[in-house]
Amino acid sequence: MDLEAKKKVLRSFTYGLYILTARDGEAYAAGTVNWVTQASFTPPLIALGVKRDSHLHALLERTGKLALMTLAADQKAIAQDFFRPTVREGNTLNGHPFEPSPTLGLPLLTELPYWLEAEVRHLYPGGDHSVVVAEVVGAGVRYEAKPLVMWDTGWFYGG
Ligand SMILES: Cc1cc2nc3c(=O)[nH]c(=O)nc-3n(C[C@H](O)[C@H](O)[C@H](O)COP(=O)(O)O)c2cc1C
C-alpha cells in the first residue's frame, strides 16, 4: 500500500469536533474527539473511535454511558482545552461550566450548542482506538450554531 496516499485519503474525510464526556461517580473524563458519525436511524445509533488508553475509554467502558456535545465554529479555544487531562473544580471541567445531563447524569458543558447522551451498545476493540456504538437516549439544543469543522482548524487526527 502507498502509505502517503492512505494518509491523505483518510485525512480527506470531513469531520466535526465534539467534546466527549463520561463519569463514574466522582471520576470525570472529557476530551475533544473527531471520529464520530451517526450509524443508524432506528434505533438512533452513533459510532465513535475512542483511544483505548484514555481515561475516557476506561470510564465509558465501565459505566456503558457517554455524552457528546458539538462545538460551535467559534469554539476552537474550548476544543484546545480538552486535549489535556480533565481537571474538575466545582461545577467546571478544565475551566468550563457543566451541568448533569437529565437522563444519565453525565457532564454537559453549558457553553456548547448541541448535546446528546447515549448508552453504549457495542464496543469493538479495533486497534489503538475502540469502535464504540452507542444509542442516543437524550438530546438538547441550547442555541443554533454552525459547527466547528476539522478542516477549518488546520488540525489533523487521522491518517
Ligand atoms: C485534533 C484532535 C482530535 C482528536 N480526536 C480524538 C478522537 O476522535 N478519539 C479519541 O479517543 N481521542 C481523540 N483525540 C485525543 C483526545 O482529545 C485526548 O486523548 C483526550 O482528551 C485525553 O483523554 P484522557 O484525559 O481521558 O486520557 C484527539 C486529539 C486531537 C488533538
Short mmCIF file of C-alpha atoms and ligand atoms in Angstrom, two decimals:
data_model
loop_
_atom_site.label_atom_id
_atom_site.label_comp_id
_atom_site.label_asym_id
_atom_site.label_seq_id
_atom_site.Cartn_x
_atom_site.Cartn_y
_atom_site.Cartn_z
CA MET A 1 0.00 0.00 0.00
CA ASP A 2 1.03 3.58 -0.71
CA LEU A 3 1.22 4.89 2.88
CA GLU A 4 1.34 8.53 1.87
CA ALA A 5 -1.82 8.11 -0.24
CA LYS A 6 -3.53 6.21 2.61
CA LYS A 7 -2.78 9.11 4.95
CA LYS A 8 -4.08 11.72 2.50
CA VAL A 9 -7.25 9.75 1.75
CA LEU A 10 -8.08 9.22 5.42
CA ARG A 11 -7.37 12.89 6.15
CA SER A 12 -9.72 13.92 3.32
CA PHE A 13 -12.71 12.67 5.33
CA THR A 14 -14.82 15.53 6.67
CA TYR A 15 -15.12 15.69 10.45
CA GLY A 16 -16.72 17.87 13.06
CA LEU A 17 -15.25 18.45 16.51
CA TYR A 18 -17.00 17.36 19.66
CA ILE A 19 -16.46 17.09 23.39
CA LEU A 20 -16.99 13.56 24.66
CA THR A 21 -17.61 13.06 28.39
CA ALA A 22 -18.02 10.14 30.77
CA ARG A 23 -18.42 9.88 34.50
CA ASP A 24 -18.21 7.19 37.16
CA GLY A 25 -19.28 8.69 40.49
CA GLU A 26 -16.75 11.39 41.32
CA ALA A 27 -14.44 10.41 38.42
CA TYR A 28 -14.93 12.66 35.38
CA ALA A 29 -13.37 12.48 31.91
CA ALA A 30 -13.81 14.86 28.98
CA GLY A 31 -11.93 15.06 25.71
CA THR A 32 -12.08 16.58 22.24
CA VAL A 33 -12.83 13.97 19.57
CA ASN A 34 -13.49 13.99 15.85
CA TRP A 35 -14.05 10.31 14.96
CA VAL A 36 -17.85 10.48 15.27
CA THR A 37 -20.73 9.59 12.95
CA GLN A 38 -24.42 8.70 13.07
CA ALA A 39 -24.72 4.99 12.26
CA SER A 40 -28.48 4.13 12.32
CA PHE A 41 -31.87 5.90 12.32
CA THR A 42 -33.78 3.21 14.27
CA PRO A 43 -32.54 2.78 16.87
CA PRO A 44 -30.62 6.09 16.77
CA LEU A 45 -27.02 4.90 16.90
CA ILE A 46 -23.76 6.80 16.77
CA ALA A 47 -20.28 5.33 16.28
CA LEU A 48 -17.08 6.78 17.72
CA GLY A 49 -13.39 5.92 17.70
CA VAL A 50 -12.14 6.18 21.30
CA LYS A 51 -8.48 5.89 22.30
CA ARG A 52 -8.02 2.70 24.23
CA ASP A 53 -5.51 4.05 26.75
CA SER A 54 -7.58 7.14 27.62
CA HIS A 55 -9.39 7.83 30.86
CA LEU A 56 -12.49 8.44 28.74
CA HIS A 57 -12.31 4.89 27.38
CA ALA A 58 -11.95 3.42 30.87
CA LEU A 59 -14.98 5.31 32.22
CA LEU A 60 -17.34 4.71 29.29
CA GLU A 61 -16.40 1.03 29.16
CA ARG A 62 -17.03 0.65 32.90
CA THR A 63 -20.32 2.62 33.01
CA GLY A 64 -21.71 1.99 29.50
CA LYS A 65 -22.65 5.67 29.23
CA LEU A 66 -21.37 8.72 27.36
CA ALA A 67 -22.35 12.27 26.49
CA LEU A 68 -21.35 14.15 23.36
CA MET A 69 -21.54 17.86 22.56
CA THR A 70 -20.98 19.60 19.24
CA LEU A 71 -18.54 22.54 19.30
CA ALA A 72 -19.64 25.72 17.51
CA ALA A 73 -17.48 27.22 14.75
CA ASP A 74 -16.11 29.91 17.13
CA GLN A 75 -15.21 27.43 19.91
CA LYS A 76 -11.75 26.28 18.75
CA ALA A 77 -10.25 27.53 22.03
CA ILE A 78 -12.62 25.28 24.00
CA ALA A 79 -11.58 22.30 21.84
CA GLN A 80 -7.96 23.03 22.74
CA ASP A 81 -8.75 23.00 26.46
CA PHE A 82 -9.91 19.37 26.16
CA PHE A 83 -6.79 17.92 24.52
CA ARG A 84 -5.31 17.77 28.01
CA PRO A 85 -6.24 15.66 31.06
CA THR A 86 -9.54 16.50 32.75
CA VAL A 87 -9.46 18.65 35.89
CA ARG A 88 -12.72 19.14 37.74
CA GLU A 89 -13.12 22.15 40.04
CA GLY A 90 -16.65 22.54 41.44
CA ASN A 91 -19.02 22.80 38.50
CA THR A 92 -16.27 23.23 35.92
CA LEU A 93 -14.21 20.85 33.78
CA ASN A 94 -10.92 22.35 32.55
CA GLY A 95 -12.36 25.75 33.44
CA HIS A 96 -15.67 25.33 31.58
CA PRO A 97 -19.03 25.14 33.37
CA PHE A 98 -21.03 21.91 33.24
CA GLU A 99 -24.34 20.56 34.50
CA PRO A 100 -25.56 16.95 34.80
CA SER A 101 -27.49 15.54 31.83
CA PRO A 102 -31.15 14.82 32.67
CA THR A 103 -31.29 11.08 31.92
CA LEU A 104 -27.82 9.67 32.64
CA GLY A 105 -26.31 12.35 34.90
CA LEU A 106 -23.26 12.89 32.68
CA PRO A 107 -21.44 16.23 32.46
CA LEU A 108 -22.76 18.59 29.76
CA LEU A 109 -20.70 21.70 29.01
CA THR A 110 -23.24 24.51 29.05
CA GLU A 111 -21.35 26.73 26.56
CA LEU A 112 -21.80 24.24 23.69
CA PRO A 113 -24.89 24.44 21.43
CA TYR A 114 -25.87 20.79 20.89
CA TRP A 115 -25.71 17.79 23.23
CA LEU A 116 -26.77 14.18 23.47
CA GLU A 117 -26.48 11.37 25.98
CA ALA A 118 -26.12 7.76 24.89
CA GLU A 119 -25.84 4.22 26.18
CA VAL A 120 -23.04 2.01 24.87
CA ARG A 121 -24.45 -0.95 22.90
CA HIS A 122 -21.24 -2.41 21.39
CA LEU A 123 -17.55 -1.87 21.95
CA TYR A 124 -15.26 -3.36 19.31
CA PRO A 125 -11.59 -3.44 20.29
CA GLY A 126 -10.43 -2.40 16.82
CA GLY A 127 -6.84 -1.32 17.47
CA ASP A 128 -5.32 1.67 19.26
CA HIS A 129 -8.90 3.03 19.33
CA SER A 130 -12.07 1.07 20.07
CA VAL A 131 -15.14 1.46 17.88
CA VAL A 132 -17.90 2.41 20.30
CA VAL A 133 -21.51 2.09 19.13
CA ALA A 134 -23.99 3.90 21.37
CA GLU A 135 -27.73 4.54 21.33
CA VAL A 136 -28.91 8.12 21.79
CA VAL A 137 -31.33 8.31 24.75
CA GLY A 138 -31.46 12.09 25.29
CA ALA A 139 -30.65 15.24 23.34
CA GLY A 140 -30.94 19.01 23.61
CA VAL A 141 -30.30 22.26 21.73
CA ARG A 142 -29.21 25.32 23.75
CA TYR A 143 -28.95 27.57 20.65
CA GLU A 144 -28.47 27.10 16.91
CA ALA A 145 -24.89 27.45 15.62
CA LYS A 146 -22.63 26.47 12.74
CA PRO A 147 -20.49 23.52 13.88
CA LEU A 148 -16.70 23.59 14.17
CA VAL A 149 -15.23 21.68 11.22
CA MET A 150 -11.87 19.90 11.45
CA TRP A 151 -10.67 21.11 8.05
CA ASP A 152 -11.05 24.77 9.09
CA THR A 153 -8.88 24.32 12.21
CA GLY A 154 -5.70 23.24 10.43
CA TRP A 155 -5.51 20.25 12.81
CA PHE A 156 -5.40 16.60 11.80
CA TYR A 157 -6.26 13.48 13.74
CA GLY A 158 -6.24 10.67 11.25
CA GLY A 159 -4.19 9.08 8.51
C1 LIG B 1 -7.44 17.17 16.76
C2 LIG B 1 -7.62 16.04 17.74
C3 LIG B 1 -8.64 15.12 17.55
C4 LIG B 1 -8.84 14.05 18.45
N1 LIG B 1 -9.79 13.11 18.19
C5 LIG B 1 -9.91 12.05 19.01
C6 LIG B 1 -10.86 11.02 18.74
O1 LIG B 1 -11.60 11.04 17.75
N2 LIG B 1 -10.95 9.98 19.64
C7 LIG B 1 -10.16 9.92 20.75
O2 LIG B 1 -10.29 8.97 21.53
N3 LIG B 1 -9.25 10.87 21.02
C8 LIG B 1 -9.11 11.92 20.19
N4 LIG B 1 -8.19 12.89 20.46
C9 LIG B 1 -7.40 12.78 21.70
C10 LIG B 1 -8.20 13.27 22.89
O3 LIG B 1 -8.54 14.65 22.78
C11 LIG B 1 -7.35 13.04 24.15
O4 LIG B 1 -6.81 11.78 24.11
C12 LIG B 1 -8.21 13.06 25.38
O5 LIG B 1 -8.68 14.36 25.58
C13 LIG B 1 -7.39 12.63 26.59
O6 LIG B 1 -8.19 11.72 27.22
P1 LIG B 1 -7.96 11.26 28.73
O7 LIG B 1 -7.60 12.51 29.52
O8 LIG B 1 -9.28 10.71 29.08
O9 LIG B 1 -6.85 10.25 28.72
C14 LIG B 1 -7.98 13.94 19.58
C15 LIG B 1 -6.95 14.85 19.77
C16 LIG B 1 -6.75 15.88 18.86
C17 LIG B 1 -5.59 16.84 19.09
#
